Short mmCIF file of C-alpha atoms and ligand atoms in Angstrom, two decimals:
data_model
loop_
_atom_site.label_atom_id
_atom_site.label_comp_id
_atom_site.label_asym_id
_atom_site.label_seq_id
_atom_site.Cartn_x
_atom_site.Cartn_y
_atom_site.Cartn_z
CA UNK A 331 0.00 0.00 0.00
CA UNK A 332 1.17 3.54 -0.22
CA UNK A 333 2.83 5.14 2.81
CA UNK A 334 3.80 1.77 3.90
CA UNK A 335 5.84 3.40 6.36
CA UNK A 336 3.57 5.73 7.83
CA UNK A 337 1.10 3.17 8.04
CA UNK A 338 3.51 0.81 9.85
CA UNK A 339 4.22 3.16 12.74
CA UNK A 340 0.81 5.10 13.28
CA UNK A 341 -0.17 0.76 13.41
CA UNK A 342 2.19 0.11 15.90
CA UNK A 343 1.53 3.01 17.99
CA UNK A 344 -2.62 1.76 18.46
CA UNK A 345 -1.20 -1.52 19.26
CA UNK A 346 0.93 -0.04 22.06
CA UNK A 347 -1.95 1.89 23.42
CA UNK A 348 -3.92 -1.44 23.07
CA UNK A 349 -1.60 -3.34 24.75
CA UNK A 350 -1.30 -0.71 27.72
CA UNK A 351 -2.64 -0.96 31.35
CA UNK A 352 -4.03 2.19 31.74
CA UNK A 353 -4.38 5.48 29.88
CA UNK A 354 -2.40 7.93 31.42
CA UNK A 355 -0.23 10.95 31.38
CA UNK A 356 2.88 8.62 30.89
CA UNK A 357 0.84 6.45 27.83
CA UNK A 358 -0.86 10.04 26.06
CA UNK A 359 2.85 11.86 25.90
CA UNK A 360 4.38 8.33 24.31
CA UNK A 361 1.41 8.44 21.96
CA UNK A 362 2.01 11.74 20.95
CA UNK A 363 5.46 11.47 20.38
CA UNK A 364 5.23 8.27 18.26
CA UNK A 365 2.76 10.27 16.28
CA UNK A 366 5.35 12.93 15.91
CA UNK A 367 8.07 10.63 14.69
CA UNK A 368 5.76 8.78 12.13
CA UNK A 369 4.87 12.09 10.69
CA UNK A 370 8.22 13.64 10.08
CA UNK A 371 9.50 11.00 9.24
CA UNK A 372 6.63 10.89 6.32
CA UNK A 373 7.83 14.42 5.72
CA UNK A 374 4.65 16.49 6.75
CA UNK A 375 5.80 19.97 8.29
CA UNK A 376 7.28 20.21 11.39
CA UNK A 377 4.46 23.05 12.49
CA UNK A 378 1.80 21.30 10.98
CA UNK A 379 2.66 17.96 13.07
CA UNK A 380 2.95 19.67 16.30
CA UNK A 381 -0.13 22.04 15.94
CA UNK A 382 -2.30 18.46 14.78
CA UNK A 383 -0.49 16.54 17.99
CA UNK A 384 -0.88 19.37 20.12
CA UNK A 385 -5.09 19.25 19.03
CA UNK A 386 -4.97 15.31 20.19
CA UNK A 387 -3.32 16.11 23.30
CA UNK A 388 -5.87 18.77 23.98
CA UNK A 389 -8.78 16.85 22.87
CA UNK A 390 -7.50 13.60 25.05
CA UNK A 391 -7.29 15.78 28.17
CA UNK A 392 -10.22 17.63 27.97
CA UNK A 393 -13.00 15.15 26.64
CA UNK A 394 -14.99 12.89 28.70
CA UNK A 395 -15.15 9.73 26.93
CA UNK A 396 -18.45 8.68 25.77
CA UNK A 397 -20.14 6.07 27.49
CA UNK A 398 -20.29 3.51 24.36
CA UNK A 399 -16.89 3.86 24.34
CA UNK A 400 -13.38 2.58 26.76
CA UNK A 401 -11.23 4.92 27.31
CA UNK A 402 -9.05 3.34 24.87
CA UNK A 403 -11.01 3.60 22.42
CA UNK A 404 -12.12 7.10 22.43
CA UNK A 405 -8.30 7.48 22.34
CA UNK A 406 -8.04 5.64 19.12
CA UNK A 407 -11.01 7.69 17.53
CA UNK A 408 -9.58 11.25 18.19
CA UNK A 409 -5.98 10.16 16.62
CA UNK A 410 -8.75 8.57 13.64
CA UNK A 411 -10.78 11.72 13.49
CA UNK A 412 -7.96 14.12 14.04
CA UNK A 413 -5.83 12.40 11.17
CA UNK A 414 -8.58 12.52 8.77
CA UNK A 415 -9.37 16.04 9.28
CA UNK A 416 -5.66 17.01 8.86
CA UNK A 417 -5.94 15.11 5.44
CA UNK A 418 -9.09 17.47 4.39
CA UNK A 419 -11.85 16.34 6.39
CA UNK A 420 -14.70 15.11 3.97
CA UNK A 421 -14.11 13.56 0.24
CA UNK A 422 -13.97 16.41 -2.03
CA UNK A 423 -15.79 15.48 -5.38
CA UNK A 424 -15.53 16.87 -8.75
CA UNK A 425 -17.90 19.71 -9.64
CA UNK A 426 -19.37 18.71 -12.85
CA UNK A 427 -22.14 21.38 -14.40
CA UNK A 428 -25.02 19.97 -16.28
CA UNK A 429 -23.76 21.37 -19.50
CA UNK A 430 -21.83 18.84 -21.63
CA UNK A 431 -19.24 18.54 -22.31
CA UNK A 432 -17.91 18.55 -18.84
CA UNK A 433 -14.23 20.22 -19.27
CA UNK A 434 -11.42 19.05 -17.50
CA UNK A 435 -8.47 20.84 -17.17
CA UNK A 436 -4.73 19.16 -16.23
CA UNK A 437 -2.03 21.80 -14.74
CA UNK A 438 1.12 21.50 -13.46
CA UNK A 439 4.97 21.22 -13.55
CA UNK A 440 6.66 19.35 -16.04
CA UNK A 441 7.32 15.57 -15.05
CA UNK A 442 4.37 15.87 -12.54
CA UNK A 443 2.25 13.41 -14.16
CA UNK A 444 -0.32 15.38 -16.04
CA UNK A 445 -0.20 13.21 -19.67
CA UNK A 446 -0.63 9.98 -17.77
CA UNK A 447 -3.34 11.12 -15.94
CA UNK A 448 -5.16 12.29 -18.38
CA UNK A 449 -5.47 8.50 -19.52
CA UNK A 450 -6.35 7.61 -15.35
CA UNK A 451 -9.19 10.20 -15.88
CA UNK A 452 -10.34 9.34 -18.95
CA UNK A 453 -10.96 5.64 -17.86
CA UNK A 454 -12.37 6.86 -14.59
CA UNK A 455 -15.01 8.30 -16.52
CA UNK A 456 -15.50 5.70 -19.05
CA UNK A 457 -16.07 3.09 -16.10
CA UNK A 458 -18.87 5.70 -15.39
CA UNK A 459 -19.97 5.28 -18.63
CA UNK A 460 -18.91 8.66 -20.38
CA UNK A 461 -17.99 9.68 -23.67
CA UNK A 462 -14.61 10.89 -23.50
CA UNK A 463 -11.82 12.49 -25.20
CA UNK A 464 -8.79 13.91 -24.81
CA UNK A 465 -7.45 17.17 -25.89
CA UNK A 466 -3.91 18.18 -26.47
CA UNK A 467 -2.39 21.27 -25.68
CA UNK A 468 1.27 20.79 -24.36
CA UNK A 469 3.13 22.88 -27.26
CA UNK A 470 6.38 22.87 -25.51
CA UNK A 471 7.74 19.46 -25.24
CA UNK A 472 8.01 18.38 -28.89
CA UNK A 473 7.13 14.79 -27.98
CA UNK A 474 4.27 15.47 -25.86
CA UNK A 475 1.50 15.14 -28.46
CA UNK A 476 2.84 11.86 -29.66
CA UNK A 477 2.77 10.57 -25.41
CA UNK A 478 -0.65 11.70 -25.27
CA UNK A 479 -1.78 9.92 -28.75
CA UNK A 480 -0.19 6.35 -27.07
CA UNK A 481 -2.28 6.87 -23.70
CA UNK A 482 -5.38 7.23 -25.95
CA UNK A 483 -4.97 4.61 -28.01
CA UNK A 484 -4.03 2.57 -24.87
CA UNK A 485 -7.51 2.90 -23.37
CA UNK A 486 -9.24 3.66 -26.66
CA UNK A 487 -10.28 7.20 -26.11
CA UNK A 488 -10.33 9.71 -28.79
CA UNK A 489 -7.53 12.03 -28.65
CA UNK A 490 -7.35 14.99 -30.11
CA UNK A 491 -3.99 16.74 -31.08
CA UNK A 492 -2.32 18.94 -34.21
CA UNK A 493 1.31 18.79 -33.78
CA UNK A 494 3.55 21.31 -35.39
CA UNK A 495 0.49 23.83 -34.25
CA UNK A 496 2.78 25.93 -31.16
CA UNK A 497 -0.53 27.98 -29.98
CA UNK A 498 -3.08 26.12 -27.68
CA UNK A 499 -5.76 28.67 -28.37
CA UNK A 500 -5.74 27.82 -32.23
CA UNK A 501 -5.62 23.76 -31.01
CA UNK A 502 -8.67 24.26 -29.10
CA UNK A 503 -10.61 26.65 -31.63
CA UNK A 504 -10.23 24.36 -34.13
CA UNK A 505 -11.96 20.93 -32.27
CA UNK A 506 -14.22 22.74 -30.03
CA UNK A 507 -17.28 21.59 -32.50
CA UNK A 508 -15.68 17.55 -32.29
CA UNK A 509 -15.52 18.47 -28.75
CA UNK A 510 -19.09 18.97 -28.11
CA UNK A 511 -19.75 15.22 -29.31
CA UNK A 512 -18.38 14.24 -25.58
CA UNK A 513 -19.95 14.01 -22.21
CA UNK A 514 -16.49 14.56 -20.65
CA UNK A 515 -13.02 16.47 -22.05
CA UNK A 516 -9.87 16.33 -20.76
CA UNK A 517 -7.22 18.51 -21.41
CA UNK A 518 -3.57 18.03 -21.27
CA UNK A 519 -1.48 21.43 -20.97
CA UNK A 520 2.07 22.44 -21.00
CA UNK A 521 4.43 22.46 -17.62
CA UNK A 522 7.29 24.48 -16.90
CA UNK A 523 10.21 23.66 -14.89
CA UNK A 524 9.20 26.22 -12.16
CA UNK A 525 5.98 28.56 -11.37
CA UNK A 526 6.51 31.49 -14.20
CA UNK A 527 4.67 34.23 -15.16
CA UNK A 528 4.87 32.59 -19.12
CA UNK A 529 3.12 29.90 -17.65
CA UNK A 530 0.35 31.77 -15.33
CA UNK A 531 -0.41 33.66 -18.90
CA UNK A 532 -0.66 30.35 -21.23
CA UNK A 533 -2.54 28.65 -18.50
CA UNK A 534 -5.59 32.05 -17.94
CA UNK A 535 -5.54 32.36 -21.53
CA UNK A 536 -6.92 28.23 -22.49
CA UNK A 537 -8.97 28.70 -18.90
CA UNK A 538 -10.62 31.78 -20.45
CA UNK A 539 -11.42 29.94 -23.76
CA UNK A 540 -12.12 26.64 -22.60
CA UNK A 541 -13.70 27.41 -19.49
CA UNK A 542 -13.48 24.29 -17.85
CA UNK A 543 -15.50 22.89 -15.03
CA UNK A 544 -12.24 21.86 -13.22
CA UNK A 545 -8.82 22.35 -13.52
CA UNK A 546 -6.88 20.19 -11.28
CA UNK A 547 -3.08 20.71 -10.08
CA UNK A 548 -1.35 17.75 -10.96
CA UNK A 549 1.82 16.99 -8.56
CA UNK A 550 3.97 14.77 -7.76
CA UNK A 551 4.23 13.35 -4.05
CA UNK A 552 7.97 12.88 -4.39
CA UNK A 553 8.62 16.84 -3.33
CA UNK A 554 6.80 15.95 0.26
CA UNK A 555 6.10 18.98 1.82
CA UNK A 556 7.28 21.62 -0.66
CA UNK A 557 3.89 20.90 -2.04
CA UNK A 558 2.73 23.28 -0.14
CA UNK A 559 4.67 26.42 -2.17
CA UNK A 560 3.37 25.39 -5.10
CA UNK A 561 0.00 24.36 -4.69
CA UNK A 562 -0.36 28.03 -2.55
CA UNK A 563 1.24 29.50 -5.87
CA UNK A 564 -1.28 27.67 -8.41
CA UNK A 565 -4.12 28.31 -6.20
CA UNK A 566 -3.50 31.99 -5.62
CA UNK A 567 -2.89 32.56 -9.48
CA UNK A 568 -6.05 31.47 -9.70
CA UNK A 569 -5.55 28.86 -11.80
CA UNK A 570 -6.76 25.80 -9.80
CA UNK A 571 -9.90 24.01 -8.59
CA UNK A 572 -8.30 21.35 -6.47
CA UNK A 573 -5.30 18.81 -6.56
CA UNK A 574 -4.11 15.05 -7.90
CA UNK A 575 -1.26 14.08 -6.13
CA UNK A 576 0.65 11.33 -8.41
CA UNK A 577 3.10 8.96 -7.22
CA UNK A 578 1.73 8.05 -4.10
CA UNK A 579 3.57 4.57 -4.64
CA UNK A 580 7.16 5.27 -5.08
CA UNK A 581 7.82 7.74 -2.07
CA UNK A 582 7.59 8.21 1.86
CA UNK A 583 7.22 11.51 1.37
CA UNK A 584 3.54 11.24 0.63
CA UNK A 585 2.47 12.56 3.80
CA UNK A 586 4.26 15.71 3.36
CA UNK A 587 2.91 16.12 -0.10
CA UNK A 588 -0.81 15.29 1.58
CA UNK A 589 -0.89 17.37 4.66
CA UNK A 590 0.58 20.31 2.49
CA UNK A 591 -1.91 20.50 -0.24
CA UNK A 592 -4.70 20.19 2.54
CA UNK A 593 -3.34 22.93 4.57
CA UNK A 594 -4.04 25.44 0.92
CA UNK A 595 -7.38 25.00 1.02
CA UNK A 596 -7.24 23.77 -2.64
CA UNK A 597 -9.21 20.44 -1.95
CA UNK A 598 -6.90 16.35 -3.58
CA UNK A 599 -9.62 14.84 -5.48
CA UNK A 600 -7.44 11.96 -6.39
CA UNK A 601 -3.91 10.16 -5.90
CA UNK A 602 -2.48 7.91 -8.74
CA UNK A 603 -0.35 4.78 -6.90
CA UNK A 604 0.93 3.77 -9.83
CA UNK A 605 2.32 4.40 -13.64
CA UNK A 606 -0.85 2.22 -14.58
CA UNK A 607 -3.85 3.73 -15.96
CA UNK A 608 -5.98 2.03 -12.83
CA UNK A 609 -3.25 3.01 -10.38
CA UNK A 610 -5.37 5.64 -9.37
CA UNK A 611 -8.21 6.47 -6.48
CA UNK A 612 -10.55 9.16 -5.63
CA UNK A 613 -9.57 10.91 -2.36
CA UNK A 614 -11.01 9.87 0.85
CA UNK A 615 -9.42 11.32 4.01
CA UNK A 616 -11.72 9.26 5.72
CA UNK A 617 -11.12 5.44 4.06
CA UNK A 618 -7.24 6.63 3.15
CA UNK A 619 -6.73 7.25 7.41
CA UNK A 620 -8.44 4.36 7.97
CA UNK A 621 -6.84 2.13 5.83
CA UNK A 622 -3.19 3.78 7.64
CA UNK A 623 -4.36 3.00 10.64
CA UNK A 624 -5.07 -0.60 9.65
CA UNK A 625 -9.17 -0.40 9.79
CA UNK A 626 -10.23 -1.10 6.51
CA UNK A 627 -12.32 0.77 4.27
CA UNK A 628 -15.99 -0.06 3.45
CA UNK A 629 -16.52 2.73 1.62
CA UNK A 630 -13.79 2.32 -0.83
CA UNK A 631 -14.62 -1.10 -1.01
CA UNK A 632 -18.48 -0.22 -2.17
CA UNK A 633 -17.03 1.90 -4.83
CA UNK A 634 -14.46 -0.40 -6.25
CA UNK A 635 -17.54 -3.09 -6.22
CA UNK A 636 -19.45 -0.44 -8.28
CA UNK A 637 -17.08 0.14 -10.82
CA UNK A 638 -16.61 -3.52 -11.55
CA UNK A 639 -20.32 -3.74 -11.47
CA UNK A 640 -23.47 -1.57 -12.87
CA UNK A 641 -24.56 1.20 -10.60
CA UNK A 642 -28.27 -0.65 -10.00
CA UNK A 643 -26.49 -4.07 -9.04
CA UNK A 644 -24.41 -2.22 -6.59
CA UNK A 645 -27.97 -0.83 -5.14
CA UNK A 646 -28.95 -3.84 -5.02
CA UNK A 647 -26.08 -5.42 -2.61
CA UNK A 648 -25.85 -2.34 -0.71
CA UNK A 649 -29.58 -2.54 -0.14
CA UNK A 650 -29.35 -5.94 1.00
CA UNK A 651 -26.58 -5.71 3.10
CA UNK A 652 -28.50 -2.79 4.77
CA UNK A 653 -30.80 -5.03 5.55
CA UNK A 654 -29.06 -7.77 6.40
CA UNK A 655 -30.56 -10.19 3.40
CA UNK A 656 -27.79 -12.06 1.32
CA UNK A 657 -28.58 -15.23 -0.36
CA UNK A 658 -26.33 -17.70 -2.45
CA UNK A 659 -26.71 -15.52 -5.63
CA UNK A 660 -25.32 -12.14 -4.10
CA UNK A 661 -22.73 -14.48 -2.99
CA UNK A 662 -21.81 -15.35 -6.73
CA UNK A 663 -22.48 -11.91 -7.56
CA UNK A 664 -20.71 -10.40 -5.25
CA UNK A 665 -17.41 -12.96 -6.10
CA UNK A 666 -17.91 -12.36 -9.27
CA UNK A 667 -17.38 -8.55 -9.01
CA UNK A 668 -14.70 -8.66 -6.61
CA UNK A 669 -12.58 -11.10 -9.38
CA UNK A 670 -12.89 -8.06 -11.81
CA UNK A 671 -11.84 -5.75 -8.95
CA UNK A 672 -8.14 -6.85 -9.59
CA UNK A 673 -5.77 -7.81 -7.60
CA UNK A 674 -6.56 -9.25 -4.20
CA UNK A 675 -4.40 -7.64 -2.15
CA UNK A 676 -5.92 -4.91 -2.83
CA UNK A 677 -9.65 -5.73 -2.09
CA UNK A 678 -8.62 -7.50 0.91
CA UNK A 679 -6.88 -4.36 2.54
CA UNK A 680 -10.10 -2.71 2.49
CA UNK A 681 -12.34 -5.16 3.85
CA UNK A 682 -12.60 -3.99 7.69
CA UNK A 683 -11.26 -5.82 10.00
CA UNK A 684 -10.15 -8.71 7.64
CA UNK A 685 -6.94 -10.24 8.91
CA UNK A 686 -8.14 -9.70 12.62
CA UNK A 687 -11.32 -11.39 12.34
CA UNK A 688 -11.96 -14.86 12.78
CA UNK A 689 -12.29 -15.00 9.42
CA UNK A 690 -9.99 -17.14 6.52
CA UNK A 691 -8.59 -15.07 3.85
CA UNK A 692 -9.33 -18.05 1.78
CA UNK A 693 -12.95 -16.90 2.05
CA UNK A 694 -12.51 -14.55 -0.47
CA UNK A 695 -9.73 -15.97 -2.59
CA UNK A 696 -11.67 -15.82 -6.33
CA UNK A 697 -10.55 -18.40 -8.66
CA UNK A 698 -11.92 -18.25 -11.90
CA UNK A 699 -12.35 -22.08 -11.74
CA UNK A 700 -14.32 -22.37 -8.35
CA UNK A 701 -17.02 -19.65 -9.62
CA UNK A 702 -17.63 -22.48 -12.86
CA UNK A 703 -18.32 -24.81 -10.50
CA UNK A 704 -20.24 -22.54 -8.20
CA UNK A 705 -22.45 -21.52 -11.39
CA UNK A 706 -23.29 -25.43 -12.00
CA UNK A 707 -23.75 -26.33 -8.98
CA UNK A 708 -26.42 -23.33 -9.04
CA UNK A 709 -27.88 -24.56 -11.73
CA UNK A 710 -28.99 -27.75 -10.42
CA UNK A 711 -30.05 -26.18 -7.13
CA UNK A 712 -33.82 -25.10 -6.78
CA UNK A 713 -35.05 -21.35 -6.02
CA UNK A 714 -35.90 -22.18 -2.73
CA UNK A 715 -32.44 -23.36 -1.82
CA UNK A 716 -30.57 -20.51 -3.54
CA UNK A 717 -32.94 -18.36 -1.51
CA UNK A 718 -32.74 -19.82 1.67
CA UNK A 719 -29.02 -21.95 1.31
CA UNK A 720 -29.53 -22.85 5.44
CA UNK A 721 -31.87 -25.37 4.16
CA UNK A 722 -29.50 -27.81 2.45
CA UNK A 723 -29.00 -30.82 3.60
CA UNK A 724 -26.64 -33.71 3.23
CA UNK A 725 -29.47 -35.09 0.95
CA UNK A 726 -30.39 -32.17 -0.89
CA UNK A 727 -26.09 -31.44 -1.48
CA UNK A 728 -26.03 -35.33 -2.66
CA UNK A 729 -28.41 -34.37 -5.00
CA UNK A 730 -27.08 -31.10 -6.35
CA UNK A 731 -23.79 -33.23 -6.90
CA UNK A 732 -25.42 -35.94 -8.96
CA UNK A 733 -27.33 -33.11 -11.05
CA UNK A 734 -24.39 -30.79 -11.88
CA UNK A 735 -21.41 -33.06 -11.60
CA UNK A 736 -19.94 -30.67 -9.13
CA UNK A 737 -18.17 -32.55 -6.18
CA UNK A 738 -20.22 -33.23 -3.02
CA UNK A 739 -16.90 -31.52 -1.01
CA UNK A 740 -16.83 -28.20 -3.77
CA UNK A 741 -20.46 -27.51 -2.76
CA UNK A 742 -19.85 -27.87 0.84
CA UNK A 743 -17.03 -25.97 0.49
CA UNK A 744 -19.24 -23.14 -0.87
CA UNK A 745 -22.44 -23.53 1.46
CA UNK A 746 -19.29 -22.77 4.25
CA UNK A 747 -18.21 -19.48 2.29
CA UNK A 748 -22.05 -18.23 1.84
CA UNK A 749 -21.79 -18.91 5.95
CA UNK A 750 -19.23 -17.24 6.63
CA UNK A 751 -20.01 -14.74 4.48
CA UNK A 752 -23.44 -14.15 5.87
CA UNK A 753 -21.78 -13.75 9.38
CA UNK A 754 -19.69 -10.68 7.85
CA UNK A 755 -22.75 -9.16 6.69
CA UNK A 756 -24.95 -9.22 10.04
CA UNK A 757 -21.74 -7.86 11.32
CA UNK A 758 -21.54 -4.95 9.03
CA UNK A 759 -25.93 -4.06 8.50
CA UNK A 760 -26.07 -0.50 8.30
CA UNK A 761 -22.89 0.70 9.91
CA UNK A 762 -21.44 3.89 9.70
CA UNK A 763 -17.62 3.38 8.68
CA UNK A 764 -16.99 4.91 12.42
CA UNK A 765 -19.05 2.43 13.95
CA UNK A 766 -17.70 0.00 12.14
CA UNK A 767 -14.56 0.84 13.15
CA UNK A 768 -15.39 1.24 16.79
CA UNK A 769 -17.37 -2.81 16.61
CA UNK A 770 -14.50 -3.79 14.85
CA UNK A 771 -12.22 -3.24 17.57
CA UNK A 772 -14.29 -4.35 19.76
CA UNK A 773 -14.31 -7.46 18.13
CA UNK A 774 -10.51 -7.91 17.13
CA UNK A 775 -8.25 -10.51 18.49
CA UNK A 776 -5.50 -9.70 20.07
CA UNK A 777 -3.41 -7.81 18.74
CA UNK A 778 -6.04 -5.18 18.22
CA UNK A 779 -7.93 -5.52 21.31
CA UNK A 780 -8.58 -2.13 23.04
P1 GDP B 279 3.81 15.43 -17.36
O1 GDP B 279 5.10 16.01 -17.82
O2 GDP B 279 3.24 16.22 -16.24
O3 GDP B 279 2.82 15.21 -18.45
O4 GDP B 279 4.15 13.99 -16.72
P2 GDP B 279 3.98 12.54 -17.34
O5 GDP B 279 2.55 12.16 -17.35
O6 GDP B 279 4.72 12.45 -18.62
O7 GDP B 279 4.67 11.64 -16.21
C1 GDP B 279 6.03 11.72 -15.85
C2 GDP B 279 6.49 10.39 -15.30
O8 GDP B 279 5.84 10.09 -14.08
C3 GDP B 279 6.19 9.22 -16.21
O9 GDP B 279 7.30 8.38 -16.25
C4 GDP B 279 5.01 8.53 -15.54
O10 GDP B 279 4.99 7.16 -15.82
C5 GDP B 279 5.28 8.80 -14.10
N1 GDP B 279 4.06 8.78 -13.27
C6 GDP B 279 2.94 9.54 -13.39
N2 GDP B 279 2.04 9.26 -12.42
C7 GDP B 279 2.60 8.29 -11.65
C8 GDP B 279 2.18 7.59 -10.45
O11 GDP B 279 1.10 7.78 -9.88
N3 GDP B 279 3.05 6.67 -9.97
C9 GDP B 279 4.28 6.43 -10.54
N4 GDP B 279 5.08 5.53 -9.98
N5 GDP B 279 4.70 7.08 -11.63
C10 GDP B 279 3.88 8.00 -12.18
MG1 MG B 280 2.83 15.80 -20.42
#
């Protein structure tokens, strides 16, 4: 995962406290300072880690904890809740107007990432089910047009470039009509080594033509907390709606770059993890603290599952797991969707709790060839028993076998998943990712036991 490091000691720390006797003056200070160390060493500003460790300390002191909650606990949630909002507080999202197309704008420094993730964004809306293209403007690097063509073609989006042209203006005059065939454009500018004035002007005059509905600072994590400068610099020029901060993967300095963009008031829609075109998430100080701190992420989990599946299906599990229903068939379903999801790692690190609960990782381990034998066995398998699986029997499972040719021991095997999984699922109806977090811990062996 990204911030690896980070993640490792603000981990161990909430162990330590979980391990402790008592909460006290002794415990709070060793908290703090662990917090401290994790941070700097994550390159986040040494004023900003002291003013956000001095708000815990406060916070610790001075609230009573709530009665739901041991004093441990409450502990745990202010770090939680304090990290989060030093990380931007609630999920920013794009600001799309009803008027297509929607216009997208990339900005930054050269080498921050903007080209690739133009392709990221692009297939972040096609998942969505947009028409997109991509529009060219970098006139300064001579084989920029060329890079932007290959990330088209790579995801099969339109792209949109004249090369030899050297003024943006006349490339975007001269597809806006082709543009207007889109629900979603997104344009690729020009960098700069450095902030200039040259720059500024280039970028106000496409803004002014183009009027996009965002335009997002793209930069790169690896400059930690010097983010700050020049996402401050971007933002006051005017020039900027918000921030992507690439290459979340490849540095521990992504804290610094984090903390520094939040602290500008110019709100990270997204991170890219990755130099793949689906190495990149939408920003959620909420799941991204949580998944630090070790506690999983529902919600990121529900949005994967709704990428990888239609919109309505996702309703549909949500809806039931809301109400606690879950049958065999959102069991396939919902295996089926998570094998799409990619890699399992992944999906794994943002089921809550999973690792900690008493539950087998094997549970969710999606082979291609165990859903085939799933769907057979389905097949032979009345509605009543996909509805209700609790009522199959040795009998009944005898039959099934004879009917699909599955193995008596492969359909066990998956009445024991749809079990297991059903246990998950009374475990999660309708929680709030805090209370979630808070059952969770409750719940947690021993190593997380508060
Ligand atoms: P531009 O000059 O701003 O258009 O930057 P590019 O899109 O050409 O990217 C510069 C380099 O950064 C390329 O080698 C990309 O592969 C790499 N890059 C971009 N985003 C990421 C990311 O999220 N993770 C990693 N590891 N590399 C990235
Ligand atoms: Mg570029």
């Amino acid at each position: 995962m990204v911030l690896e490091k980070l993640s490792e000691g603000l981990k161990s720390t909430l162990q330590k406290i979980a391990k402790a006797m008592f909460v006290d003056e002794k415990l709070i200070n060793e908290l703090v300072k662990d917090i401290q160390r994790s941070l700097l060493q994550a390159d986040v500003n040494v004023k900003l880690v002291f003013e956000l460790t001095q708000r815990i300390k406060d916070r610790i002191i001075k609230e009573e904890t709530p009665g739901a909650l041991t004093k441990k606990e409450h502990l745990i949630n202010i770090v939680y809740e304090e990290l989060t909002k030093f990380l931007g507080g609630d999920k920013s999202e794009l600001k799309l107007g009803d008027k297509t197309p929607n216009k997208i704008m990339l900005v930054g420094l050269f080498g921050s990432g903007k080209t690739t993730t133009s392709g990221k964004l692009a297939k972040f809306f096609m998942k969505r089910g947009k028409r997109v293209a991509l529009l060219g403007l970098d006139v300064h690097r001579p084989a920029a047009m060329d890079q932007l063509a290959q990330v088209g073609k790579q995801i099969n989006v339109p792209v949109f470039i004249l090369k030899g042209e050297k003024d943006p203006i006349k490339i975007y005059k001269s597809f806006e009509p082709e543009l207007k065939k889109f629900d979603v454009v997104i344009i690729d500018t020009a960098g700069r080594d450095a902030l200039s004035q040259d720059l500024i002007e280039e970028l106000k005059n496409v803004h002014q033509l183009a009027q996009p509905d965002e335009s997002l600072l793209v930069i790169s994590a690896d400059i930690g907390q010097a983010a700050q400068t020049q996402a401050k610099a971007f933002h006051e020029a005017g020039a900027i709606t918000g921030v992507i901060v690439t290459k979340m993967d490849g540095t521990a300095k992504g804290g610094g770059a984090l903390s520094a963009c939040a602290v500008t008031s110019a709100p990270i829609k997204f991170i890219g993890v990755g130099e793949k075109v689906d190495d990149f998430e939408q920003f959620n100080p909420k799941g991204f603290v949580g998944r630090l701190l070790g506690m999983g992420d529902l919600e990121a989990l529900l949005e994967k599952a709704k990428e990888a599946i239609t919109e309505e299906e996702a309703k549909d599990i949500e809806k039931k797991l809301l109400k606690g229903e879950f049958n065999l068939i959102d069991l396939y379903n919902q295996m089926e969707a998570m094998s799409k999801m990619g890699p399992l790692g992944k999906v794994l690190e943002m089921i809550p709790g999973l690792g900690q609960l008493s539950m087998p990782k094997e549970m969710l381990q999606v082979q291609e060839g165990k859903l085939k034998k799933w769907k057979h066995a389905m097949n032979s398998m009345t509605k009543a028993e996909l509805e209700d699986p609790e009522i199959i029997d040795a009998q009944r499972i005898e039959r099934i076998g004879k009917g699909s040719g599955v193995s008596t021991s492969d359909i066990r095997d998956m009445i024991k998943q749809y079990k297991q999984s059903k246990k998950m699922v009374k475990m999660l109806k309708g929680e709030s990712p805090e209370k979630l977090m808070k059952k969770i811990s409750r719940q947690a062996g021993p190593k997380l036991k508060f």
